[in-house]
PDB file of C-alpha atoms in Angstrom:
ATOM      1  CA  UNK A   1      58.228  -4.588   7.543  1.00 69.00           C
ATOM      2  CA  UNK A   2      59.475  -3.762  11.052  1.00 83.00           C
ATOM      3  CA  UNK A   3      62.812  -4.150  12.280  1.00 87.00           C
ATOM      4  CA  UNK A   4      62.180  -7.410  14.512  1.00 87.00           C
ATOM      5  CA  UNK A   5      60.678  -9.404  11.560  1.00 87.00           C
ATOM      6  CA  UNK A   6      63.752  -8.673   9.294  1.00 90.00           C
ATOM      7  CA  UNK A   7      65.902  -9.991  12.511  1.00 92.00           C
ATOM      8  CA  UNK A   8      63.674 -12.839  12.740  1.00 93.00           C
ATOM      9  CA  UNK A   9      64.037 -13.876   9.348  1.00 92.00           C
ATOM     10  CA  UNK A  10      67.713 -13.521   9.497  1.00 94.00           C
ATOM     11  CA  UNK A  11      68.052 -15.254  12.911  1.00 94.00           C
ATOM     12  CA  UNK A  12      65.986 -18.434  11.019  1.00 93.00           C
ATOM     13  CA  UNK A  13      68.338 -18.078   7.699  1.00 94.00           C
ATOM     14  CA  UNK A  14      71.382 -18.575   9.982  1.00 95.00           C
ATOM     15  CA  UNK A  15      70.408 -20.975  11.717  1.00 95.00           C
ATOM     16  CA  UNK A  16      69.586 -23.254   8.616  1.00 95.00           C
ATOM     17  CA  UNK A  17      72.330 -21.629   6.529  1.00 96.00           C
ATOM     18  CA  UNK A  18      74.943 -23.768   9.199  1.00 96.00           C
ATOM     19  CA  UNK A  19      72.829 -26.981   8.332  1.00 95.00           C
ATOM     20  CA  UNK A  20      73.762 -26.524   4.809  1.00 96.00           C
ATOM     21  CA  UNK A  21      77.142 -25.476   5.390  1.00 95.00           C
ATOM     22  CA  UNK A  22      76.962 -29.164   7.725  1.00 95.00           C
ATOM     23  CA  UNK A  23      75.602 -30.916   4.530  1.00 95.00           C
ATOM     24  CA  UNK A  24      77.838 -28.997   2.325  1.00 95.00           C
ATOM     25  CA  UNK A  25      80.995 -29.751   4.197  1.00 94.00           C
ATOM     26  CA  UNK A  26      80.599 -33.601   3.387  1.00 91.00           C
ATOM     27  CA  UNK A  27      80.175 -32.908  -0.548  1.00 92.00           C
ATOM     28  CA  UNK A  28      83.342 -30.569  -0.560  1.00 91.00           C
ATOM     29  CA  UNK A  29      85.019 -32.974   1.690  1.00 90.00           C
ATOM     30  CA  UNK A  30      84.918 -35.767  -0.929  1.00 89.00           C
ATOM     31  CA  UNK A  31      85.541 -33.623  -4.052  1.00 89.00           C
ATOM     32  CA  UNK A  32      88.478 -32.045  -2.696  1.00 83.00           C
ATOM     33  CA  UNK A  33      90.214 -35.404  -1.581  1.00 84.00           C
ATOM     34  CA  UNK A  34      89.258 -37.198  -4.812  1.00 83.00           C
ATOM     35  CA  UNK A  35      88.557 -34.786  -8.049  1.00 83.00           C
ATOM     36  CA  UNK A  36      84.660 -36.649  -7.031  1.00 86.00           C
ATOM     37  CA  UNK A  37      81.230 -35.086  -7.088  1.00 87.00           C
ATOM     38  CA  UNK A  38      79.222 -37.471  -5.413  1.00 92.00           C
ATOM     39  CA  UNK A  39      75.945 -36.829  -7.098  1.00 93.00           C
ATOM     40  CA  UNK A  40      74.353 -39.224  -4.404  1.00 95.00           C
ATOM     41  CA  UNK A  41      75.145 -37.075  -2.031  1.00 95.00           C
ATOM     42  CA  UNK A  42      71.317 -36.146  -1.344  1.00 95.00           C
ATOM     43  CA  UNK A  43      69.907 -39.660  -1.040  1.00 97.00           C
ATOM     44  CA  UNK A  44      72.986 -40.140   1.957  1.00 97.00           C
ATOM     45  CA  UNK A  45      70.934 -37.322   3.632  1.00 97.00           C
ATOM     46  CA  UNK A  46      67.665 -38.895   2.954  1.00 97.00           C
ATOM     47  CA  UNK A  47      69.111 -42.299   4.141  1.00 97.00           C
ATOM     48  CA  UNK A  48      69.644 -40.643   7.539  1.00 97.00           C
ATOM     49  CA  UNK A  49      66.261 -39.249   7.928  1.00 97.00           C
ATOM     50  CA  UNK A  50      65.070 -42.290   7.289  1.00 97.00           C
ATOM     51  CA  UNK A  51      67.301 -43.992   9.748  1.00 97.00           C
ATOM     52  CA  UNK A  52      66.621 -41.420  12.377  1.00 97.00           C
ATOM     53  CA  UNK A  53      62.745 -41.915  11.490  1.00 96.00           C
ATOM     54  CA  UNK A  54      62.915 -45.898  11.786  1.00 96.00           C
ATOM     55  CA  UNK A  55      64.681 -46.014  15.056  1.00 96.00           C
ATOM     56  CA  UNK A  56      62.058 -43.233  16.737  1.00 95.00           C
ATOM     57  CA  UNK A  57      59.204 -45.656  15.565  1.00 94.00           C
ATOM     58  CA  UNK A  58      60.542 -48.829  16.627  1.00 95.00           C
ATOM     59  CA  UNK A  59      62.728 -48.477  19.656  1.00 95.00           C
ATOM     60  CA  UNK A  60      61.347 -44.611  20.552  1.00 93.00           C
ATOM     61  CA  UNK A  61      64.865 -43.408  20.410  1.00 95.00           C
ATOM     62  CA  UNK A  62      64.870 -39.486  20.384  1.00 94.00           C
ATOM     63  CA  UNK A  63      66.638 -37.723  17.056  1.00 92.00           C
ATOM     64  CA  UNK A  64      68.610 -35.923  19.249  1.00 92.00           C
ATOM     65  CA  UNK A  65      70.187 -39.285  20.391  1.00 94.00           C
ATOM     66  CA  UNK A  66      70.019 -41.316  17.408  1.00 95.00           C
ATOM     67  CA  UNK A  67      72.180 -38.458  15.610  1.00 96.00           C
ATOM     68  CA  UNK A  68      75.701 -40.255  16.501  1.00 96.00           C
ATOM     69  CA  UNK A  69      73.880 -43.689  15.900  1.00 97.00           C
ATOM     70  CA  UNK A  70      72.927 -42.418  12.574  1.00 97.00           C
ATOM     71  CA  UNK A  71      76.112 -40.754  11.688  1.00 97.00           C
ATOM     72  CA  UNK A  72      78.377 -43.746  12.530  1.00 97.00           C
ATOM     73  CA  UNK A  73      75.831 -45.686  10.481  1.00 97.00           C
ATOM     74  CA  UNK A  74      76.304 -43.164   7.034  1.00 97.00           C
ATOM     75  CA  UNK A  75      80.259 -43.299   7.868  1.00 97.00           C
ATOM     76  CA  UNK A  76      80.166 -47.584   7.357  1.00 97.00           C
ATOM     77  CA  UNK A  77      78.128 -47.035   4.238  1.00 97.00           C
ATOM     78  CA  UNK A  78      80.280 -44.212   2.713  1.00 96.00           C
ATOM     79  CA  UNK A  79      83.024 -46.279   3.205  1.00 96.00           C
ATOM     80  CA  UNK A  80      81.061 -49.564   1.675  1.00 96.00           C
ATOM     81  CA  UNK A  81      79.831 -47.298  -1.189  1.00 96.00           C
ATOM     82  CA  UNK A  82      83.746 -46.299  -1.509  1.00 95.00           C
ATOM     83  CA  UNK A  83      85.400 -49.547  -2.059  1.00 94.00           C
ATOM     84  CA  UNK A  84      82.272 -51.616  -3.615  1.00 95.00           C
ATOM     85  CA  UNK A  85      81.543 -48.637  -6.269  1.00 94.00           C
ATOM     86  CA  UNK A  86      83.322 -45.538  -6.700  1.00 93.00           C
ATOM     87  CA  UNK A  87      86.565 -47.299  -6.896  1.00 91.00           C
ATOM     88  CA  UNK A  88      86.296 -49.174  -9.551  1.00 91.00           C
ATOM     89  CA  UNK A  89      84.800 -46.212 -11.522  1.00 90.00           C
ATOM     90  CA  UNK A  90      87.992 -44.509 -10.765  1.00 85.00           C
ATOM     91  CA  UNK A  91      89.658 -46.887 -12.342  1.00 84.00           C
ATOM     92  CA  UNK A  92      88.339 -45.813 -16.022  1.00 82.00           C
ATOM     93  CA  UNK A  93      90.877 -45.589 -18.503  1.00 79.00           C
ATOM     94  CA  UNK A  94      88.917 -43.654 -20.366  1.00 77.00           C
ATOM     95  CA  UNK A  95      86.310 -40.745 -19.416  1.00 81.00           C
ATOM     96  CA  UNK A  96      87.102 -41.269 -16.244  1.00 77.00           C
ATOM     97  CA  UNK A  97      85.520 -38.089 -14.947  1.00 80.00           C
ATOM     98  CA  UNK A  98      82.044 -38.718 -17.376  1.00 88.00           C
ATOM     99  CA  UNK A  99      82.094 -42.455 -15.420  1.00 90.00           C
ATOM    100  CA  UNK A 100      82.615 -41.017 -12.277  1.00 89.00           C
ATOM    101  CA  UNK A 101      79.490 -39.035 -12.401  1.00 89.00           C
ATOM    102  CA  UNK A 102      77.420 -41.108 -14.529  1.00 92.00           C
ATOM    103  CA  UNK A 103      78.496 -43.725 -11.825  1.00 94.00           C
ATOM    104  CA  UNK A 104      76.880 -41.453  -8.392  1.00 95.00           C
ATOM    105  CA  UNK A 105      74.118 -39.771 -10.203  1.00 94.00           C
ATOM    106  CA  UNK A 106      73.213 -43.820 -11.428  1.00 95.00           C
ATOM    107  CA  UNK A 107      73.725 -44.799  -7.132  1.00 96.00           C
ATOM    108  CA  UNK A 108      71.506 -42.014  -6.793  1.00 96.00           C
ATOM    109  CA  UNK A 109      68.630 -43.427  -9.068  1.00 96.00           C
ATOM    110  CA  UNK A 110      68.684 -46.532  -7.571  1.00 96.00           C
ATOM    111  CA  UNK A 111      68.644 -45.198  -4.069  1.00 97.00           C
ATOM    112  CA  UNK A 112      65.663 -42.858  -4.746  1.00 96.00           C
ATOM    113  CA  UNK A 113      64.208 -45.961  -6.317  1.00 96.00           C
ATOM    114  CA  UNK A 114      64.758 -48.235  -3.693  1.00 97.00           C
ATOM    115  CA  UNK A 115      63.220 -45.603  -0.978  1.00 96.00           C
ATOM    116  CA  UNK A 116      60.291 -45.564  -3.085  1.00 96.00           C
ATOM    117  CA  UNK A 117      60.012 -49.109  -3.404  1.00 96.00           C
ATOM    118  CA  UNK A 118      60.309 -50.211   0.656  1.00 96.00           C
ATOM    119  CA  UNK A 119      59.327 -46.811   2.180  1.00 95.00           C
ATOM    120  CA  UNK A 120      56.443 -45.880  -0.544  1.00 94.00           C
ATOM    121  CA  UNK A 121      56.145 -42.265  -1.471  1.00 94.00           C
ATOM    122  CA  UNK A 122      54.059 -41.005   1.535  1.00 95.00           C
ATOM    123  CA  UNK A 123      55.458 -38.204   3.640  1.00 96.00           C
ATOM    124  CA  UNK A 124      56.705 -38.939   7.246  1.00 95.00           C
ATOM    125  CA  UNK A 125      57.600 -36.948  10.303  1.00 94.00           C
ATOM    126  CA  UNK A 126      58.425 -37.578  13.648  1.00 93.00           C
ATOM    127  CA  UNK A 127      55.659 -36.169  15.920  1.00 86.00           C
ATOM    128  CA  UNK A 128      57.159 -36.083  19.126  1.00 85.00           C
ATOM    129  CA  UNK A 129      60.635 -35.539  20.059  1.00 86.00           C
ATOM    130  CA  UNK A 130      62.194 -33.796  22.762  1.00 84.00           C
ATOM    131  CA  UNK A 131      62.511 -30.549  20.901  1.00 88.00           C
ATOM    132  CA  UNK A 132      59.923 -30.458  18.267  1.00 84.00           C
ATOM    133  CA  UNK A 133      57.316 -27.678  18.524  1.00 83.00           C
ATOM    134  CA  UNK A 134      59.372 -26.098  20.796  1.00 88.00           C
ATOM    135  CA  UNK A 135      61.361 -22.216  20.943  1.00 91.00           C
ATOM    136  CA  UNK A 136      63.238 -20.072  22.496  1.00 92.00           C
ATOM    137  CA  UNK A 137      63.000 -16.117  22.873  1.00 90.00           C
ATOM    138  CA  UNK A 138      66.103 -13.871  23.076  1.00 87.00           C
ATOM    139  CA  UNK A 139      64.971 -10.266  22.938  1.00 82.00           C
ATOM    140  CA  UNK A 140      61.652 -10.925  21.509  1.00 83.00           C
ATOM    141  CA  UNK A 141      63.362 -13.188  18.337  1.00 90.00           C
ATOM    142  CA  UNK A 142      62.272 -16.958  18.286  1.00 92.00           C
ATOM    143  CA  UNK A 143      64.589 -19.404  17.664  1.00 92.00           C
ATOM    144  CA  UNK A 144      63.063 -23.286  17.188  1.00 92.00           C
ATOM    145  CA  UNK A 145      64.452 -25.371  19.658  1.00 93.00           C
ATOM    146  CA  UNK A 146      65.159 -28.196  16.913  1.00 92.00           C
ATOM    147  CA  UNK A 147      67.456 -25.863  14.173  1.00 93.00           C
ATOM    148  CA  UNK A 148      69.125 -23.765  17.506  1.00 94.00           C
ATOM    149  CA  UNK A 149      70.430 -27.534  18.325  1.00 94.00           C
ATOM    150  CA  UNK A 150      70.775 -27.975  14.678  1.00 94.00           C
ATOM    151  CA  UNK A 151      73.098 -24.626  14.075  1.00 95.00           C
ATOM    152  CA  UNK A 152      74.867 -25.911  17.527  1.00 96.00           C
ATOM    153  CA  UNK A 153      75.851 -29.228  15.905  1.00 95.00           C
ATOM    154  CA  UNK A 154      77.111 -28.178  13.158  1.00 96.00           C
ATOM    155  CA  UNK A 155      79.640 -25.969  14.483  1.00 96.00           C
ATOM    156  CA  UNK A 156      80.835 -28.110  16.875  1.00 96.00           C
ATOM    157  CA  UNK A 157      81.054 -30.687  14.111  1.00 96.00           C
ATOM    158  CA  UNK A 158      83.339 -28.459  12.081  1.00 95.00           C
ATOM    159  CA  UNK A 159      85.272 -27.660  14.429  1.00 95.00           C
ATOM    160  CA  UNK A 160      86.325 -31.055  15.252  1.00 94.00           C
ATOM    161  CA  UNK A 161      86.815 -31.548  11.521  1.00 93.00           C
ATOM    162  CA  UNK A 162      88.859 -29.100  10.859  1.00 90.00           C
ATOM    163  CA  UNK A 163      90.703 -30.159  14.495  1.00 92.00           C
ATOM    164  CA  UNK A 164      90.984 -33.800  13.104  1.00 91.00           C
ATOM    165  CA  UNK A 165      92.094 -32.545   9.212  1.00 87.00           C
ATOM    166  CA  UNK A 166      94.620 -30.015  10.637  1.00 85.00           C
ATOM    167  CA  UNK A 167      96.271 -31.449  13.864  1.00 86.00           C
ATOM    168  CA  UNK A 168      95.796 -35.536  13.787  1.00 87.00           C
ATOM    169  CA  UNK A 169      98.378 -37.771  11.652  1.00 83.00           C
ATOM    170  CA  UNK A 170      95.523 -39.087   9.721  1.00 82.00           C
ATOM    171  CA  UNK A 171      94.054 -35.927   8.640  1.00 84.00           C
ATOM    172  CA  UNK A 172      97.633 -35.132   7.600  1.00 84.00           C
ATOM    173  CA  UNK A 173      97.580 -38.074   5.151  1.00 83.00           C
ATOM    174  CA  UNK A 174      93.950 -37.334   3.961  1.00 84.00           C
ATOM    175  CA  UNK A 175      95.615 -33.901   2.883  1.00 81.00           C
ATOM    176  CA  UNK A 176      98.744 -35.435   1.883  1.00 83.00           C
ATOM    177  CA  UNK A 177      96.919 -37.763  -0.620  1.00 82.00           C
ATOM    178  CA  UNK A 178      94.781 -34.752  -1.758  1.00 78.00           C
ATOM    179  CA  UNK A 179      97.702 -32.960  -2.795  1.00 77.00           C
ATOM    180  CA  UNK A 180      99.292 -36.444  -4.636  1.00 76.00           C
ATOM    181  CA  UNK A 181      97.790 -39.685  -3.877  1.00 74.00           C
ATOM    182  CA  UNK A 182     100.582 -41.341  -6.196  1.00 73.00           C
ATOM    183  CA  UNK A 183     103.354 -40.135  -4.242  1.00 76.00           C
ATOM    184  CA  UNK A 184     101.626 -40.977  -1.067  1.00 76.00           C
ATOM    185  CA  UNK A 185     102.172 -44.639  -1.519  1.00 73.00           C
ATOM    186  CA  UNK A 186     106.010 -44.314  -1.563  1.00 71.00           C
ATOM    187  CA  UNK A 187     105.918 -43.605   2.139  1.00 74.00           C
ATOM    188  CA  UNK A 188     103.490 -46.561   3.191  1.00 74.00           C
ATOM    189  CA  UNK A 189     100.335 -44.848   3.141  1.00 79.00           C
ATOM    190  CA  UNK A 190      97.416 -46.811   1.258  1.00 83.00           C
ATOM    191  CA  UNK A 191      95.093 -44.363  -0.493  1.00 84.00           C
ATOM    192  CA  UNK A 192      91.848 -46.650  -1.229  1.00 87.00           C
ATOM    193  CA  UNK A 193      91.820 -46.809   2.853  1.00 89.00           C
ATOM    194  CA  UNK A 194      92.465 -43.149   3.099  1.00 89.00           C
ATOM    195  CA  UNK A 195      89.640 -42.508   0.366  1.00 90.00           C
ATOM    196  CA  UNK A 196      87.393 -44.591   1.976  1.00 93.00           C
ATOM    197  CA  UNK A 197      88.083 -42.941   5.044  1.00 93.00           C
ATOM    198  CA  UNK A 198      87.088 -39.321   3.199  1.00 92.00           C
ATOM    199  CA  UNK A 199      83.926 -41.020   1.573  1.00 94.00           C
ATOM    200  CA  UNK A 200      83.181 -42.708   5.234  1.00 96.00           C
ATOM    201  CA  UNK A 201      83.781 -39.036   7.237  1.00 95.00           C
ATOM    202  CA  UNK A 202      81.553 -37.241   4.315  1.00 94.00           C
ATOM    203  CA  UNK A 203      78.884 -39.455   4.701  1.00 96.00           C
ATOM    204  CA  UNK A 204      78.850 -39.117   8.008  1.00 97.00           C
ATOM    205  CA  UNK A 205      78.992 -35.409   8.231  1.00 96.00           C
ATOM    206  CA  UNK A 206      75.712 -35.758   5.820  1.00 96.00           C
ATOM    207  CA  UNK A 207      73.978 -37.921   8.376  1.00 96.00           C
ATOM    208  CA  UNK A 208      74.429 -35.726  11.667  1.00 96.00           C
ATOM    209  CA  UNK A 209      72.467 -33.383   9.691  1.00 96.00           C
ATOM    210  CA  UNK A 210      69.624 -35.725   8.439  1.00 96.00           C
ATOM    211  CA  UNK A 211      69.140 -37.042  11.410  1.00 95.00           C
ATOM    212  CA  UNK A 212      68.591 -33.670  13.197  1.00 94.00           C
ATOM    213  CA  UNK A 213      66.643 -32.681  10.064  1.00 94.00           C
ATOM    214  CA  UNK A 214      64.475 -35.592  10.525  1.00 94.00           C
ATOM    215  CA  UNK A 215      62.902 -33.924  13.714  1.00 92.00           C
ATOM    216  CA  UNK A 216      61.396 -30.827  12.167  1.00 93.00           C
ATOM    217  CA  UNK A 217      61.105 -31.717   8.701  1.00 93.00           C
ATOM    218  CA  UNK A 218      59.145 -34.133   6.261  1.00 95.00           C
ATOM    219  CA  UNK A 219      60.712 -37.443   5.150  1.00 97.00           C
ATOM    220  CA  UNK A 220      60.047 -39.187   1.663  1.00 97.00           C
ATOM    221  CA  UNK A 221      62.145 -40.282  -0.911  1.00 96.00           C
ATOM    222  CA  UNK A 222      62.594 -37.595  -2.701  1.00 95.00           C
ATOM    223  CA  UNK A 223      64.070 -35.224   0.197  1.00 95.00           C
ATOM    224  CA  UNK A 224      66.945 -35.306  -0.558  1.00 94.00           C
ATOM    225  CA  UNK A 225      67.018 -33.747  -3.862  1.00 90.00           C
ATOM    226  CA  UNK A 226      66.414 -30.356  -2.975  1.00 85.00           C
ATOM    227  CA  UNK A 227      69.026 -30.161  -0.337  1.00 91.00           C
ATOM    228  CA  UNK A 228      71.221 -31.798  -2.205  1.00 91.00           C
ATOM    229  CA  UNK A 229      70.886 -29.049  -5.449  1.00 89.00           C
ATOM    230  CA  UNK A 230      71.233 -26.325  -2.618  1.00 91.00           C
ATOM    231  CA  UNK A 231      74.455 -28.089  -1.009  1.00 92.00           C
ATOM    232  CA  UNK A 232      76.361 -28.144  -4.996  1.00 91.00           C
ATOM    233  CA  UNK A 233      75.683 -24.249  -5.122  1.00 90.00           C
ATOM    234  CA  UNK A 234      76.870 -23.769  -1.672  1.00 93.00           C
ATOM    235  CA  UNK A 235      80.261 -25.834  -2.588  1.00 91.00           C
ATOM    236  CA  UNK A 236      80.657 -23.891  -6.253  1.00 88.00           C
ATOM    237  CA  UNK A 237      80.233 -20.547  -3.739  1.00 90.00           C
ATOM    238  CA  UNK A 238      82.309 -21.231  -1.349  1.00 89.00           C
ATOM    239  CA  UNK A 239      84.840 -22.872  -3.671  1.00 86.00           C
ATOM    240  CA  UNK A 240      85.372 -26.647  -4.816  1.00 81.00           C
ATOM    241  CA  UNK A 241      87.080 -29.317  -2.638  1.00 77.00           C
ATOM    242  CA  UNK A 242      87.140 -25.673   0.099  1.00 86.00           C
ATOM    243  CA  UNK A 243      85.977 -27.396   3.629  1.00 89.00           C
ATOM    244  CA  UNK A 244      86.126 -24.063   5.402  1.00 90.00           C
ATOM    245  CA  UNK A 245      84.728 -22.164   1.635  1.00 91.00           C
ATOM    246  CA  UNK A 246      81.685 -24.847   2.007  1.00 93.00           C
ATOM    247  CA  UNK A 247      80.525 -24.065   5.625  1.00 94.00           C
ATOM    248  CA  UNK A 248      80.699 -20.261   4.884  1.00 93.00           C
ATOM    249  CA  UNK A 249      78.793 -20.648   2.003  1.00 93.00           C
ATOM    250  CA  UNK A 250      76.141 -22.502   3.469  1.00 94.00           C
ATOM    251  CA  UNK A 251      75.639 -19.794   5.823  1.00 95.00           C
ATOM    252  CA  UNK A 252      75.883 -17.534   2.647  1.00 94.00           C
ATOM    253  CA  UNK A 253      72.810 -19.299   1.308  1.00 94.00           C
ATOM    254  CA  UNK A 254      71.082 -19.751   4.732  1.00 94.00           C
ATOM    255  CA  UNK A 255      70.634 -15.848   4.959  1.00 94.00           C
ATOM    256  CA  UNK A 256      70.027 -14.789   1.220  1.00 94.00           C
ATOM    257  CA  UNK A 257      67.427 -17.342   1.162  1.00 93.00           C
ATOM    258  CA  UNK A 258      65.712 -15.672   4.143  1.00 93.00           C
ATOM    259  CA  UNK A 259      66.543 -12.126   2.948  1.00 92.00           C
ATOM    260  CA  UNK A 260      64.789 -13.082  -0.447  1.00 93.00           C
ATOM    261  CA  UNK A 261      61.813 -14.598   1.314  1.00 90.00           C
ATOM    262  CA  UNK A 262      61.252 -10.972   2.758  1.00 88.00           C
ATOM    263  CA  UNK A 263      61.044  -9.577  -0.427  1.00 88.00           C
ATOM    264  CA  UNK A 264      59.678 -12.103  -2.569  1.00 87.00           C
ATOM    265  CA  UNK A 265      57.183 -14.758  -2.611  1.00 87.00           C
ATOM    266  CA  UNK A 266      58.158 -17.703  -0.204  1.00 79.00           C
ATOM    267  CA  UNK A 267      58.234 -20.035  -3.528  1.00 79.00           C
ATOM    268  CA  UNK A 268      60.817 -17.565  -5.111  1.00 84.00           C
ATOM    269  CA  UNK A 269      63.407 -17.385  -1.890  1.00 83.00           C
ATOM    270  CA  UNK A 270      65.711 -19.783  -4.100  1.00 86.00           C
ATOM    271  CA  UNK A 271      66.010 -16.842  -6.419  1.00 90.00           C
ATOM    272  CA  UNK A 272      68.530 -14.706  -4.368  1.00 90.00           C
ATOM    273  CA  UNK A 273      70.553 -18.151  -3.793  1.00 89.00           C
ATOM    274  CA  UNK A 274      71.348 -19.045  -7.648  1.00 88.00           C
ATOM    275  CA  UNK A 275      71.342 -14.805  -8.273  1.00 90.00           C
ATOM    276  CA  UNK A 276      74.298 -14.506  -5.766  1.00 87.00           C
ATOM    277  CA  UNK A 277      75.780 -17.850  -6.963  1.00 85.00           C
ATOM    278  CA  UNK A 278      75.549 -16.558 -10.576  1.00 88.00           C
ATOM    279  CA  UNK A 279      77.629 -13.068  -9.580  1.00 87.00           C
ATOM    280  CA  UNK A 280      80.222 -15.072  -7.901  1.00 85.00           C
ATOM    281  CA  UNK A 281      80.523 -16.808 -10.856  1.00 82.00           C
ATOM    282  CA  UNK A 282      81.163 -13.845 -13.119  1.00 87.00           C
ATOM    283  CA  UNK A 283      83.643 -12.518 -10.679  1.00 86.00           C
ATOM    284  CA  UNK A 284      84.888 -15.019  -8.894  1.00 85.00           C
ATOM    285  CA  UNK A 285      84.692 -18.467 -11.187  1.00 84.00           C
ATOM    286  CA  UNK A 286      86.798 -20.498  -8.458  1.00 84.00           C
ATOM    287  CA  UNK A 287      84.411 -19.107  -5.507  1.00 86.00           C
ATOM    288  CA  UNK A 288      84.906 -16.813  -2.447  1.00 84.00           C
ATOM    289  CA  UNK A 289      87.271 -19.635  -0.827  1.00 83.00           C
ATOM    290  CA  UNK A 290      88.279 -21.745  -3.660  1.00 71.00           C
ATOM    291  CA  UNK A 291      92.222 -21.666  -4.675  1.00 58.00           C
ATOM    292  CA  UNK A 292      91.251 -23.695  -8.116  1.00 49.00           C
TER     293      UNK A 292
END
């Protein structure tokens, strides 16, 4: 094992560890606003790759320029699955948190369902998009065109997240009603909008990543799944309802899952992710970021 290959394997864990810090961000988004896992949280990304798949075939529009398209398209249906779903089950006198999860790991059933049902189970892929196939050499390490632009994304993305959380009036509220969405009302400000809001902004954050996803990996119904059980550790290692805690974990898992796959079987590398997650645990129960 030279040198080079353990920086290339790095150099590829990085880059995918910020695309699920990017999906992660959306899950710890919502849980930190509203006490809510959203157990759906990996059919919203498979929703996007779809999406991003669909609009390649039938109006040839490049991933890298359906991503906003698809994005703005998983913020409207957060927000729908907010106020037609979730907030009733918050209204549960009783159990309230057992509803609330039996209530997005049911949406998630019926979503996987539904996928099956219209899309059939057959793998898809986009064949030919502006990056796919493609690389780029620094120093004799190759990056793929598709997760540089990926890794790119999703920084910018957080950074204009935690710009819009931390220095706009409406971010303000979202943190405001985090902290106590009773009081909150008292000065005007309507939580079911602001909640929607969170549920629209974490779907969204979900989709920019699915739809760059969707040009350099398969899509069938059942995508989602595995990215989304990799995007729950990364938010219980980074710390729950931590925004900033969920992006550095991602990254976390991006490069142990790399740094396993050097030393293990490729079909083991999510050994070293639930190992590390495990010792945090037994340290550190609240994560590396978490305040909980």
């Amino acid at each position: 094992m030279t040198a080079q290959a353990i920086i290339q394997s790095l150099a590829s864990g990085l880059l995918m560890g910020l695309l699920y810090g990017l999906i992660a961000v959306g899950l710890a988004l919502i849980f930190g606003l509203m006490d809510v896992t959203n157990f759906a949280h990996g059919e919203f990304l498979m929703i996007a790759m779809y999406l991003s798949f669909f609009l390649f075939a039938f109006f040839a529009i490049d991933p890298l320029l359906s991503a906003p398209l698809v994005a703005a398209a998983l913020f409207v249906f957060g927000a729908v699955i907010y106020l037609l779903i979730v907030r009733f089950a918050m209204r549960a006198k009783a159990n309230a948190g057992m509803v609330q999860i039996f209530t997005t790991f049911g949406l998630a059933i019926v979503m996987r369902g539904l996928a099956q049902f219209f899309f059939t189970p057959d793998y898809r892929s986009i064949p030919q998009s502006w990056l796919g196939g493609k690389t780029v050499s620094i120093a004799g390490i190759f990056l793929p065109e598709p997760q540089l632009f990926g890794a790119l994304v999703s920084i910018l993305a957080f950074a204009g997240l935690y710009f819009f959380i931390h220095r706009t009036d409406f971010g303000r509220a979202l943190e405001a009603t985090r902290e106590d969405p009773g009081a909150v009302a008292l000065v005007g400000i309507d939580k079911n909008r602001v909640f929607a809001f969170g549920w629209g902004l974490g779907a969204a954050l979900v989709g920019l990543a699915g739809a760059i996803m969707a040009s350099f990996f398969y899509i069938y119904p059942d995508v989602g799944a595995s990215f989304a059980l990799i995007a729950y550790v990364t938010v219980a290692l980074g710390g729950f309802g931590s925004v900033f805690g969920a992006f550095a974990g991602g990254i976390i898992v991006g490069l142990v899952e790399a740094t396993t796959a050097l030393v293990l079987p490729p079909s083991l590398k999510s050994v070293g992710i639930y190992a590390v997650y495990l010792l945090v645990v037994f340290i550190r129960p609240r994560g590396l970021f978490g305040s909980i």
